[in-house]
Short mmCIF file of C-alpha atoms and ligand atoms in Angstrom, two decimals:
data_model
loop_
_atom_site.label_atom_id
_atom_site.label_comp_id
_atom_site.label_asym_id
_atom_site.label_seq_id
_atom_site.Cartn_x
_atom_site.Cartn_y
_atom_site.Cartn_z
CA UNK A 1 12.21 -5.03 -26.00
CA UNK A 2 14.92 -2.03 -25.17
CA UNK A 3 18.58 -2.72 -24.67
CA UNK A 4 19.45 -5.32 -22.25
CA UNK A 5 21.32 -4.29 -18.78
CA UNK A 6 25.23 -4.65 -19.64
CA UNK A 7 26.02 -6.01 -15.90
CA UNK A 8 24.70 -8.94 -13.80
CA UNK A 9 23.63 -8.51 -10.40
CA UNK A 10 22.43 -9.95 -7.50
CA UNK A 11 21.44 -9.95 -3.92
CA UNK A 12 19.81 -11.79 -1.13
CA UNK A 13 16.29 -12.00 -1.11
CA UNK A 14 15.54 -13.90 1.67
CA UNK A 15 15.62 -12.25 4.98
CA UNK A 16 18.65 -12.44 7.05
CA UNK A 17 19.14 -14.81 10.10
CA UNK A 18 18.98 -18.74 10.87
CA UNK A 19 15.98 -20.30 8.51
CA UNK A 20 15.80 -23.34 6.59
CA UNK A 21 16.33 -21.84 3.14
CA UNK A 22 17.59 -18.74 1.35
CA UNK A 23 17.68 -17.84 -1.72
CA UNK A 24 19.92 -15.86 -3.74
CA UNK A 25 19.28 -14.05 -6.54
CA UNK A 26 21.48 -13.79 -9.83
CA UNK A 27 20.31 -11.51 -12.85
CA UNK A 28 21.79 -10.51 -16.19
CA UNK A 29 23.47 -11.70 -19.14
CA UNK A 30 26.60 -13.45 -17.55
CA UNK A 31 23.94 -14.87 -14.85
CA UNK A 32 24.41 -18.27 -16.39
CA UNK A 33 28.03 -17.43 -17.15
CA UNK A 34 29.12 -16.97 -13.54
CA UNK A 35 26.80 -19.60 -12.19
CA UNK A 36 28.81 -22.48 -13.62
CA UNK A 37 31.96 -20.63 -12.54
CA UNK A 38 31.29 -21.36 -8.30
CA UNK A 39 27.68 -24.43 -9.08
CA UNK A 40 29.65 -27.76 -9.31
CA UNK A 41 26.53 -30.02 -10.66
CA UNK A 42 26.02 -34.00 -9.06
CA UNK A 43 25.30 -34.88 -12.74
CA UNK A 44 28.37 -32.72 -13.83
CA UNK A 45 26.28 -31.03 -16.67
CA UNK A 46 27.23 -27.30 -16.83
CA UNK A 47 24.34 -24.83 -15.99
CA UNK A 48 24.40 -23.69 -19.92
CA UNK A 49 23.48 -26.83 -21.52
CA UNK A 50 20.50 -27.02 -19.28
CA UNK A 51 16.87 -26.15 -20.10
CA UNK A 52 14.85 -23.49 -19.48
CA UNK A 53 12.93 -23.71 -16.16
CA UNK A 54 14.93 -26.54 -15.11
CA UNK A 55 16.19 -27.33 -11.54
CA UNK A 56 19.94 -28.55 -10.67
CA UNK A 57 21.00 -30.45 -7.94
CA UNK A 58 24.67 -30.06 -6.43
CA UNK A 59 27.30 -28.00 -4.34
CA UNK A 60 28.59 -23.90 -4.64
CA UNK A 61 32.47 -23.75 -4.54
CA UNK A 62 35.07 -21.45 -4.18
CA UNK A 63 36.36 -21.97 -7.25
CA UNK A 64 40.43 -21.69 -6.62
CA UNK A 65 40.81 -24.45 -4.15
CA UNK A 66 36.94 -26.41 -4.90
CA UNK A 67 35.89 -26.34 -1.22
CA UNK A 68 32.57 -26.92 -0.64
CA UNK A 69 30.78 -24.32 0.44
CA UNK A 70 26.96 -25.25 0.37
CA UNK A 71 24.54 -27.99 -0.88
CA UNK A 72 22.11 -25.75 -3.36
CA UNK A 73 19.51 -26.48 -5.81
CA UNK A 74 20.12 -23.69 -8.30
CA UNK A 75 16.98 -23.10 -10.81
CA UNK A 76 17.30 -21.33 -14.43
CA UNK A 77 15.13 -19.07 -16.24
CA UNK A 78 16.54 -17.74 -19.67
CA UNK A 79 15.55 -14.43 -21.30
CA UNK A 80 13.24 -13.32 -21.85
CA UNK A 81 11.18 -15.43 -20.13
CA UNK A 82 12.41 -14.90 -17.15
CA UNK A 83 10.79 -12.09 -14.12
CA UNK A 84 13.36 -9.46 -15.22
CA UNK A 85 13.67 -10.32 -18.86
CA UNK A 86 17.04 -11.34 -18.32
CA UNK A 87 18.77 -14.56 -17.57
CA UNK A 88 18.02 -15.43 -13.89
CA UNK A 89 19.63 -17.73 -11.67
CA UNK A 90 18.77 -18.67 -8.06
CA UNK A 91 20.86 -20.34 -6.10
CA UNK A 92 18.30 -22.24 -3.04
CA UNK A 93 20.90 -22.07 0.01
CA UNK A 94 20.85 -23.62 3.45
CA UNK A 95 19.59 -20.35 5.26
CA UNK A 96 21.85 -18.19 7.73
CA UNK A 97 23.78 -15.39 6.98
CA UNK A 98 27.47 -16.92 7.09
CA UNK A 99 26.47 -19.05 3.65
CA UNK A 100 24.51 -17.10 2.17
CA UNK A 101 27.24 -14.23 2.57
CA UNK A 102 29.67 -16.22 1.18
CA UNK A 103 27.39 -17.48 -1.98
CA UNK A 104 26.76 -13.39 -2.38
CA UNK A 105 30.64 -12.99 -1.75
CA UNK A 106 31.71 -15.60 -4.83
CA UNK A 107 28.90 -14.21 -6.99
CA UNK A 108 30.57 -10.69 -6.96
CA UNK A 109 34.23 -12.28 -7.01
CA UNK A 110 33.12 -13.80 -10.24
CA UNK A 111 31.96 -11.04 -12.08
CA UNK A 112 28.33 -10.22 -10.60
CA UNK A 113 27.77 -6.80 -9.16
CA UNK A 114 25.52 -5.78 -5.56
CA UNK A 115 22.02 -5.02 -6.74
CA UNK A 116 20.51 -1.88 -5.93
CA UNK A 117 17.10 -2.23 -3.77
CA UNK A 118 14.07 -2.46 -6.02
CA UNK A 119 16.81 -3.38 -9.60
CA UNK A 120 15.37 -6.80 -10.24
CA UNK A 121 12.00 -5.48 -10.59
CA UNK A 122 13.43 -2.04 -12.05
CA UNK A 123 14.67 -4.31 -14.88
CA UNK A 124 11.14 -5.93 -15.30
CA UNK A 125 9.94 -3.20 -15.72
CA UNK A 126 12.29 -1.55 -18.43
CA UNK A 127 12.30 -4.59 -20.19
CA UNK A 128 8.99 -4.66 -20.54
CA UNK A 129 7.99 -7.63 -18.51
CA UNK A 130 5.73 -5.16 -15.91
CA UNK A 131 4.53 -1.93 -16.11
CA UNK A 132 5.29 0.46 -13.48
CA UNK A 133 1.41 0.25 -11.20
CA UNK A 134 1.81 -3.86 -11.73
CA UNK A 135 5.93 -2.89 -10.06
CA UNK A 136 4.37 -0.57 -7.37
CA UNK A 137 1.88 -3.81 -6.39
CA UNK A 138 4.60 -6.23 -5.65
CA UNK A 139 5.30 -3.24 -2.60
CA UNK A 140 1.67 -4.17 -2.25
CA UNK A 141 1.89 -8.17 -2.00
CA UNK A 142 4.85 -8.49 0.37
CA UNK A 143 2.90 -5.66 2.60
CA UNK A 144 -0.65 -6.72 2.52
CA UNK A 145 -2.13 -6.83 5.82
CA UNK A 146 -5.18 -9.12 5.22
CA UNK A 147 -6.62 -11.27 2.34
CA UNK A 148 -8.77 -8.41 1.42
CA UNK A 149 -5.54 -6.65 1.01
CA UNK A 150 -3.84 -9.33 -1.04
CA UNK A 151 -6.26 -9.62 -3.18
CA UNK A 152 -6.35 -5.91 -4.41
CA UNK A 153 -2.51 -5.96 -4.30
CA UNK A 154 -3.06 -9.11 -7.02
CA UNK A 155 -5.78 -7.22 -9.29
CA UNK A 156 -2.61 -4.38 -9.81
CA UNK A 157 -0.21 -7.17 -10.02
CA UNK A 158 -2.20 -8.94 -12.55
CA UNK A 159 -2.72 -5.76 -14.30
CA UNK A 160 -6.36 -5.12 -13.90
CA UNK A 161 -5.56 -1.78 -13.06
CA UNK A 162 -3.40 -1.15 -15.57
CA UNK A 163 -5.93 -2.87 -17.80
CA UNK A 164 -8.29 -0.25 -16.59
CA UNK A 165 -5.95 2.72 -17.54
CA UNK A 166 -5.14 1.54 -20.79
CA UNK A 167 -8.68 1.58 -21.71
CA UNK A 168 -9.04 5.10 -20.38
CA UNK A 169 -5.89 6.04 -22.02
CA UNK A 170 -7.05 4.33 -25.25
CA UNK A 171 -10.74 6.29 -25.69
CA UNK A 172 -8.48 9.96 -24.76
CA UNK A 173 -6.12 9.23 -28.05
CA UNK A 174 -8.93 8.86 -29.78
CA UNK A 175 -10.86 11.65 -29.37
CA UNK A 176 -7.29 13.35 -29.58
CA UNK A 177 -6.60 12.09 -33.02
CA UNK A 178 -9.93 12.95 -34.27
CA UNK A 179 -9.80 16.40 -33.28
CA UNK A 180 -6.53 16.80 -34.57
CA UNK A 181 -7.78 15.64 -37.80
CA UNK A 182 -10.51 17.80 -37.34
CA UNK A 183 -8.16 20.87 -37.13
CA UNK A 184 -5.96 19.61 -40.25
CA UNK A 185 -8.85 19.15 -42.58
CA UNK A 186 -11.48 20.99 -41.32
CA UNK A 187 -13.55 20.68 -44.59
CA UNK A 188 -13.43 16.96 -44.92
CA UNK A 189 -15.64 14.47 -42.71
CA UNK A 190 -13.90 12.07 -40.47
CA UNK A 191 -14.60 8.77 -40.05
CA UNK A 192 -16.04 7.75 -36.76
CA UNK A 193 -15.95 11.49 -35.42
CA UNK A 194 -19.21 13.02 -34.91
CA UNK A 195 -19.68 16.48 -34.05
CA UNK A 196 -22.32 15.59 -32.29
CA UNK A 197 -21.22 13.20 -30.01
CA UNK A 198 -18.08 15.26 -28.49
CA UNK A 199 -19.85 16.34 -25.51
CA UNK A 200 -20.36 13.18 -24.53
CA UNK A 201 -17.23 11.07 -24.96
CA UNK A 202 -15.37 14.21 -23.19
CA UNK A 203 -18.09 13.74 -20.40
CA UNK A 204 -17.61 9.78 -20.24
CA UNK A 205 -13.89 10.40 -20.14
CA UNK A 206 -14.26 12.76 -17.23
CA UNK A 207 -17.03 10.14 -15.63
CA UNK A 208 -14.43 7.03 -15.68
CA UNK A 209 -11.60 9.32 -14.25
CA UNK A 210 -14.13 10.75 -11.11
CA UNK A 211 -15.12 6.93 -10.83
CA UNK A 212 -11.75 5.41 -10.31
CA UNK A 213 -10.67 8.28 -8.06
CA UNK A 214 -13.62 7.74 -6.06
CA UNK A 215 -12.51 4.14 -5.14
CA UNK A 216 -9.02 5.73 -3.67
CA UNK A 217 -10.38 6.39 -0.17
CA UNK A 218 -11.64 2.63 0.62
CA UNK A 219 -8.13 1.41 -1.35
CA UNK A 220 -5.93 3.42 0.95
CA UNK A 221 -7.43 1.81 3.80
CA UNK A 222 -7.24 -1.83 2.80
CA UNK A 223 -3.69 -0.61 2.20
CA UNK A 224 -2.74 1.19 5.15
CA UNK A 225 -5.55 0.28 7.64
CA UNK A 226 -8.10 2.47 9.27
CA UNK A 227 -5.94 4.27 11.89
CA UNK A 228 -7.84 4.00 15.07
CA UNK A 229 -7.00 6.14 17.64
CA UNK A 230 -8.84 5.05 20.89
CA UNK A 231 -8.51 8.13 23.52
CA UNK A 232 -10.29 8.65 26.91
CA UNK A 233 -9.21 10.20 30.56
CA UNK A 234 -6.91 8.03 32.73
CA UNK A 235 -8.58 4.61 33.72
CA UNK A 236 -11.27 4.47 31.34
CA UNK A 237 -9.59 0.76 30.18
CA UNK A 238 -8.22 2.18 26.78
CA UNK A 239 -5.45 -0.83 27.09
CA UNK A 240 -8.01 -3.05 28.37
CA UNK A 241 -9.80 -2.65 24.76
CA UNK A 242 -6.37 -2.64 22.72
CA UNK A 243 -5.59 -6.06 24.34
CA UNK A 244 -9.00 -7.10 24.16
CA UNK A 245 -9.35 -6.37 20.29
CA UNK A 246 -5.84 -7.77 19.77
CA UNK A 247 -6.49 -11.16 21.63
CA UNK A 248 -3.24 -10.88 23.69
CA UNK A 249 -1.98 -8.26 26.56
CA UNK A 250 -0.18 -5.81 24.96
CA UNK A 251 -0.49 -2.92 26.80
CA UNK A 252 0.19 -2.62 30.72
CA UNK A 253 -3.16 -3.07 32.41
CA UNK A 254 -3.38 -1.80 36.21
CA UNK A 255 -6.00 0.09 38.28
CA UNK A 256 -3.56 2.99 38.92
CA UNK A 257 -4.74 5.94 36.40
CA UNK A 258 -1.68 6.81 34.23
CA UNK A 259 -1.08 3.71 33.63
CA UNK A 260 -0.13 4.13 30.28
CA UNK A 261 2.32 6.96 29.19
CA UNK A 262 3.61 6.00 25.64
CA UNK A 263 1.36 5.06 22.50
CA UNK A 264 0.74 1.74 21.24
CA UNK A 265 0.10 0.87 17.61
CA UNK A 266 -0.39 -2.49 17.01
CA UNK A 267 -2.71 -4.16 13.50
CA UNK A 268 -5.56 -6.39 13.85
CA UNK A 269 -8.11 -7.80 11.14
CA UNK A 270 -11.49 -6.76 11.33
CA UNK A 271 -13.40 -8.56 8.63
CA UNK A 272 -10.26 -8.19 5.92
CA UNK A 273 -9.50 -4.48 6.57
CA UNK A 274 -6.69 -3.80 8.57
CA UNK A 275 -7.24 -1.52 11.82
CA UNK A 276 -4.26 0.32 13.01
CA UNK A 277 -5.04 0.45 16.67
CA UNK A 278 -3.53 2.82 18.69
CA UNK A 279 -3.76 3.11 22.62
CA UNK A 280 -2.71 6.55 24.03
CA UNK A 281 -1.93 7.77 27.75
CA UNK A 282 -4.84 9.06 29.65
CA UNK A 283 -5.96 12.77 29.27
CA UNK A 284 -6.05 14.61 32.28
CA UNK A 285 -4.65 17.65 33.46
CA UNK A 286 -0.92 16.55 34.97
CA UNK A 287 2.13 17.92 36.21
CA UNK A 288 4.45 14.98 35.62
CA UNK A 289 6.18 15.08 32.78
CA UNK A 290 6.06 12.14 31.03
CA UNK A 291 2.39 11.99 31.45
CA UNK A 292 2.93 15.27 29.85
CA UNK A 293 4.73 13.99 26.85
CA UNK A 294 2.14 11.54 26.34
CA UNK A 295 -0.21 13.76 25.92
CA UNK A 296 1.50 15.71 23.65
CA UNK A 297 2.18 12.34 21.80
CA UNK A 298 -1.20 11.70 21.79
CA UNK A 299 -2.42 15.17 20.47
CA UNK A 300 -0.09 14.51 17.32
CA UNK A 301 -1.44 10.90 16.68
CA UNK A 302 -4.93 12.53 16.53
CA UNK A 303 -3.83 14.71 13.81
CA UNK A 304 -3.46 11.40 11.41
CA UNK A 305 -6.56 9.44 12.86
CA UNK A 306 -9.23 8.14 10.41
CA UNK A 307 -11.72 7.57 13.43
CA UNK A 308 -11.66 8.27 17.08
CA UNK A 309 -13.08 5.86 19.92
CA UNK A 310 -13.77 8.06 22.63
CA UNK A 311 -14.37 5.83 25.89
CA UNK A 312 -16.32 6.92 29.12
CA UNK A 313 -16.62 5.16 32.30
CA UNK A 314 -20.23 4.47 33.17
CA UNK A 315 -18.92 4.40 37.18
CA UNK A 316 -17.50 7.61 37.11
CA UNK A 317 -20.04 9.72 35.27
CA UNK A 318 -18.76 12.87 32.64
CA UNK A 319 -16.02 14.43 34.42
CA UNK A 320 -14.04 17.77 33.26
CA UNK A 321 -11.18 15.28 32.15
CA UNK A 322 -13.75 13.82 29.51
CA UNK A 323 -14.80 17.16 28.28
CA UNK A 324 -10.91 18.09 27.89
CA UNK A 325 -10.39 15.13 25.98
CA UNK A 326 -13.40 16.17 23.49
CA UNK A 327 -12.32 19.17 23.11
CA UNK A 328 -9.10 17.61 21.37
CA UNK A 329 -11.35 15.56 19.15
CA UNK A 330 -14.20 17.79 17.44
CA UNK A 331 -14.10 17.55 14.15
CA UNK A 332 -13.07 14.24 13.84
CA UNK A 333 -15.45 10.69 13.24
CA UNK A 334 -15.88 9.34 16.97
CA UNK A 335 -17.57 6.74 18.56
CA UNK A 336 -17.94 7.36 22.06
CA UNK A 337 -17.67 4.06 23.80
CA UNK A 338 -18.96 3.94 27.15
CA UNK A 339 -17.09 1.26 29.24
CA UNK A 340 -17.72 -0.73 32.23
CA UNK A 341 -21.09 -1.49 31.90
CA UNK A 342 -20.88 -4.50 34.68
CA UNK A 343 -21.03 -1.74 37.49
CA UNK A 344 -23.29 0.53 38.79
CA UNK A 345 -23.78 3.60 36.43
CA UNK A 346 -23.16 6.81 37.43
CA UNK A 347 -24.34 8.27 34.10
CA UNK A 348 -27.73 7.88 31.54
CA UNK A 349 -27.95 7.11 28.41
CA UNK A 350 -29.76 10.64 27.99
CA UNK A 351 -26.87 12.10 29.43
CA UNK A 352 -24.36 10.72 27.43
CA UNK A 353 -26.63 12.16 24.54
CA UNK A 354 -26.84 15.30 25.30
CA UNK A 355 -23.36 15.41 25.74
CA UNK A 356 -22.22 14.12 22.18
CA UNK A 357 -25.33 14.14 20.45
CA UNK A 358 -23.66 13.73 17.09
CA UNK A 359 -22.04 10.71 17.77
CA UNK A 360 -23.05 7.03 17.60
CA UNK A 361 -22.96 5.51 21.49
CA UNK A 362 -21.66 2.03 22.41
CA UNK A 363 -22.14 0.57 25.63
CA UNK A 364 -19.54 -2.14 26.45
CA UNK A 365 -17.77 -4.36 29.22
CA UNK A 366 -14.40 -5.18 28.26
CA UNK A 367 -14.79 -7.61 31.98
CA UNK A 368 -17.90 -9.49 30.78
CA UNK A 369 -17.52 -8.89 27.26
CA UNK A 370 -20.14 -7.51 26.37
CA UNK A 371 -20.86 -5.01 23.01
CA UNK A 372 -17.56 -5.70 21.65
CA UNK A 373 -19.01 -7.14 18.13
CA UNK A 374 -21.31 -4.09 18.04
CA UNK A 375 -18.03 -1.64 18.36
CA UNK A 376 -16.31 -3.91 15.62
CA UNK A 377 -19.40 -3.85 13.42
CA UNK A 378 -19.19 -0.01 14.18
CA UNK A 379 -16.10 0.62 13.34
CA UNK A 380 -16.29 -0.74 10.04
CA UNK A 381 -19.45 0.60 8.76
CA UNK A 382 -18.28 4.62 10.29
CA UNK A 383 -15.29 4.40 7.73
CA UNK A 384 -16.97 2.22 5.15
CA UNK A 385 -20.09 3.78 3.62
CA UNK A 386 -20.55 0.96 1.18
CA UNK A 387 -19.54 -2.95 1.33
CA UNK A 388 -16.32 -3.06 -1.52
CA UNK A 389 -16.06 -6.46 -3.47
CA UNK A 390 -12.72 -7.92 -3.77
CA UNK A 391 -12.69 -7.81 -7.97
CA UNK A 392 -13.25 -4.15 -7.95
CA UNK A 393 -10.15 -2.39 -8.76
CA UNK A 394 -9.40 0.30 -5.97
CA UNK A 395 -6.88 3.44 -6.52
CA UNK A 396 -4.92 2.49 -2.89
CA UNK A 397 -1.09 4.57 -4.02
CA UNK A 398 -1.32 7.78 -3.46
CA UNK A 399 1.02 8.74 -6.40
CA UNK A 400 -1.97 7.24 -8.42
CA UNK A 401 -4.36 9.59 -6.63
CA UNK A 402 -2.39 12.37 -7.38
CA UNK A 403 -2.27 10.90 -11.33
CA UNK A 404 -5.65 10.69 -11.33
CA UNK A 405 -6.59 14.18 -10.38
CA UNK A 406 -4.26 15.81 -12.26
CA UNK A 407 -5.97 13.91 -15.34
CA UNK A 408 -9.17 14.51 -13.97
CA UNK A 409 -8.28 18.55 -13.62
CA UNK A 410 -7.25 18.60 -17.41
CA UNK A 411 -10.30 16.76 -18.44
CA UNK A 412 -12.49 19.74 -16.38
CA UNK A 413 -10.85 21.85 -18.41
CA UNK A 414 -11.52 19.96 -22.03
CA UNK A 415 -14.76 20.03 -21.13
CA UNK A 416 -14.95 24.01 -19.96
CA UNK A 417 -12.87 24.81 -23.39
CA UNK A 418 -16.02 22.79 -25.17
CA UNK A 419 -18.36 24.84 -23.57
CA UNK A 420 -17.14 27.79 -24.02
CA UNK A 421 -16.86 27.12 -27.72
CA UNK A 422 -13.31 27.60 -28.18
CA UNK A 423 -11.12 26.14 -30.98
CA UNK A 424 -10.25 22.54 -31.35
CA UNK A 425 -6.62 23.17 -30.37
CA UNK A 426 -7.77 24.34 -26.47
CA UNK A 427 -9.45 20.44 -26.39
CA UNK A 428 -6.27 18.88 -27.72
CA UNK A 429 -3.41 20.60 -25.14
CA UNK A 430 -5.28 19.62 -22.37
CA UNK A 431 -6.45 16.12 -23.78
CA UNK A 432 -2.59 15.79 -24.31
CA UNK A 433 -2.18 16.42 -20.52
CA UNK A 434 -5.15 14.29 -19.79
CA UNK A 435 -3.26 11.31 -21.10
CA UNK A 436 -0.13 11.62 -19.85
CA UNK A 437 -0.78 12.12 -16.34
CA UNK A 438 -2.22 8.17 -17.24
CA UNK A 439 0.49 7.29 -18.29
CA UNK A 440 2.21 8.10 -15.49
CA UNK A 441 0.41 5.51 -13.46
CA UNK A 442 1.60 3.10 -15.96
CA UNK A 443 4.30 4.72 -16.76
CA UNK A 444 4.83 5.83 -20.23
CA UNK A 445 5.19 9.19 -19.50
CA UNK A 446 6.98 9.60 -15.97
CA UNK A 447 9.80 11.02 -15.09
CA UNK A 448 13.16 9.19 -14.47
CA UNK A 449 13.74 10.59 -11.24
CA UNK A 450 10.68 9.45 -9.89
CA UNK A 451 10.93 6.00 -11.19
CA UNK A 452 14.20 6.00 -9.54
CA UNK A 453 12.24 7.33 -5.93
CA UNK A 454 9.57 4.45 -6.65
CA UNK A 455 12.08 1.41 -7.13
CA UNK A 456 14.23 3.03 -4.20
CA UNK A 457 11.34 2.00 -1.63
CA UNK A 458 11.83 -1.38 -2.72
CA UNK A 459 13.47 -4.28 -0.28
CA UNK A 460 16.49 -5.05 -1.43
CA UNK A 461 16.51 -8.68 -3.63
CA UNK A 462 13.60 -7.70 -5.07
N1 GTP B 501 -14.99 -3.20 35.84
C1 GTP B 501 -14.43 -3.54 34.88
N2 GTP B 501 -13.39 -2.81 35.18
C2 GTP B 501 -12.46 -2.96 33.88
C3 GTP B 501 -13.39 -2.57 32.65
N3 GTP B 501 -12.34 -2.70 31.87
C4 GTP B 501 -11.45 -2.25 32.35
N4 GTP B 501 -11.14 -2.53 33.54
C5 GTP B 501 -10.10 -2.23 34.41
O1 GTP B 501 -10.00 -0.76 34.49
C6 GTP B 501 -8.84 -0.44 34.98
C7 GTP B 501 -7.86 0.32 34.20
O2 GTP B 501 -8.19 -0.05 32.64
P1 GTP B 501 -7.11 0.55 31.84
O3 GTP B 501 -7.17 -0.40 30.31
O4 GTP B 501 -5.75 0.16 32.08
O5 GTP B 501 -7.39 2.20 31.77
P2 GTP B 501 -6.76 2.91 30.59
O6 GTP B 501 -7.71 3.78 29.77
O7 GTP B 501 -5.51 2.22 29.98
O8 GTP B 501 -5.86 3.99 31.72
P3 GTP B 501 -4.31 4.61 31.56
O9 GTP B 501 -3.31 3.78 30.86
O10 GTP B 501 -4.22 5.04 32.71
O11 GTP B 501 -4.73 6.35 30.65
C8 GTP B 501 -8.03 -2.21 35.33
O12 GTP B 501 -8.22 -2.19 36.63
C9 GTP B 501 -9.31 -2.76 34.05
O13 GTP B 501 -9.05 -4.12 34.48
C10 GTP B 501 -14.69 -2.77 32.47
O14 GTP B 501 -15.73 -3.37 31.46
N5 GTP B 501 -15.36 -3.20 33.99
MG1 MG B 502 -3.87 2.42 29.14
#
């Protein structure tokens, strides 16, 4: 284990605001000493004498006056068997800004230092309790938007992704060792190394990286959601659709065209997939300043969209405004949603098909709640071509995706060098690069500033 930090850090680990309970956490070599300075156990025992993983009831006091500040439970977790690998003392206090802040201040007055965001997790990483991919997954667990998202994040936290990466790294390393031995002892036979198997071994490494990389699109969708933008001319029922999917009157709906003027974003859970649904201002030629800005914002959101729901009003037929909308979304995955089928139609199925030949068409009536289940299914299958098993390890983070792409490039170079019959030195250079890129994911071969950046994204107290 690496050298432990000398200072002891502390932070409030629960959200601020009135609550039943709040937790102040402290980690470091003086944690138990500092705890004893301000904690008075009901049974008079000192925390120093406490066994590992025990809970103690008593009061936090101001040691200068012995005035009681809060009634608490204290949890002791001793190094190295704690989250950070250091001594940890956790105070289960009453929630609420004032008591929590007071306990924090007392800990700082008595020798602890305010923790930086993510510093507990960073220490866990530096002390070898978690690798980098596992540490990053803590944020994913906290931020997961659906149960499936949580399953995937938990697979990362429990090390399933890391063990896949490590297995890959071992294969690269073994090949590297064999090639280096073959370079150093060209005359000798090297145990476990057959030239005839070289091509297959390189290819297997490439394939494994490729397979993992192929999961990143779905992985990101589970983590960040499918960005689905609802567009259409005014009054076709975009905000009504948002409200229906949300099962909540979130957006204002009126029969006045141009009701929605800004962009509204909400998350819904669609069969375990987070759908980030975005209602936009109706698009039409307009002189109204506010509406114009709304349309501009719609354009910006469209750039980022994973999927577009283009809405039509069956009672109105296809108008110039509809075609203007369509021009904005060309090239995106689009589902054409024809709404208000409860009204007398001014639009036949053939006509819609003719205008939008390459898109899926769905007919709905929000008013009569018809066709909505079909729409939900269509959204999922439009984005996912195949079903996803939650046991599968998916790549969810751009950082991992980038590292895998670089590793793949390096393995391609290894393969090309092999095919060209270049000396083994050419292969080993790129194999090392491949190894290093894989190691960036788990953190062995990553730069300090990247580590800084990763942990600074954490919330305070984590
Ligand atoms: N008959 C009928 N009316 C509907 C249906 N869906 C929505 N409407 C009505 O259509 C009108 C416009 O609905 P909105 O949801 O505000 O339309 P929008 O596309 O958001 O309009 P803008 O925000 O102005 O662009 C409202 O009066 C809704 O009640 C439907 O399926 N059938
Ligand atoms: Mg609207």
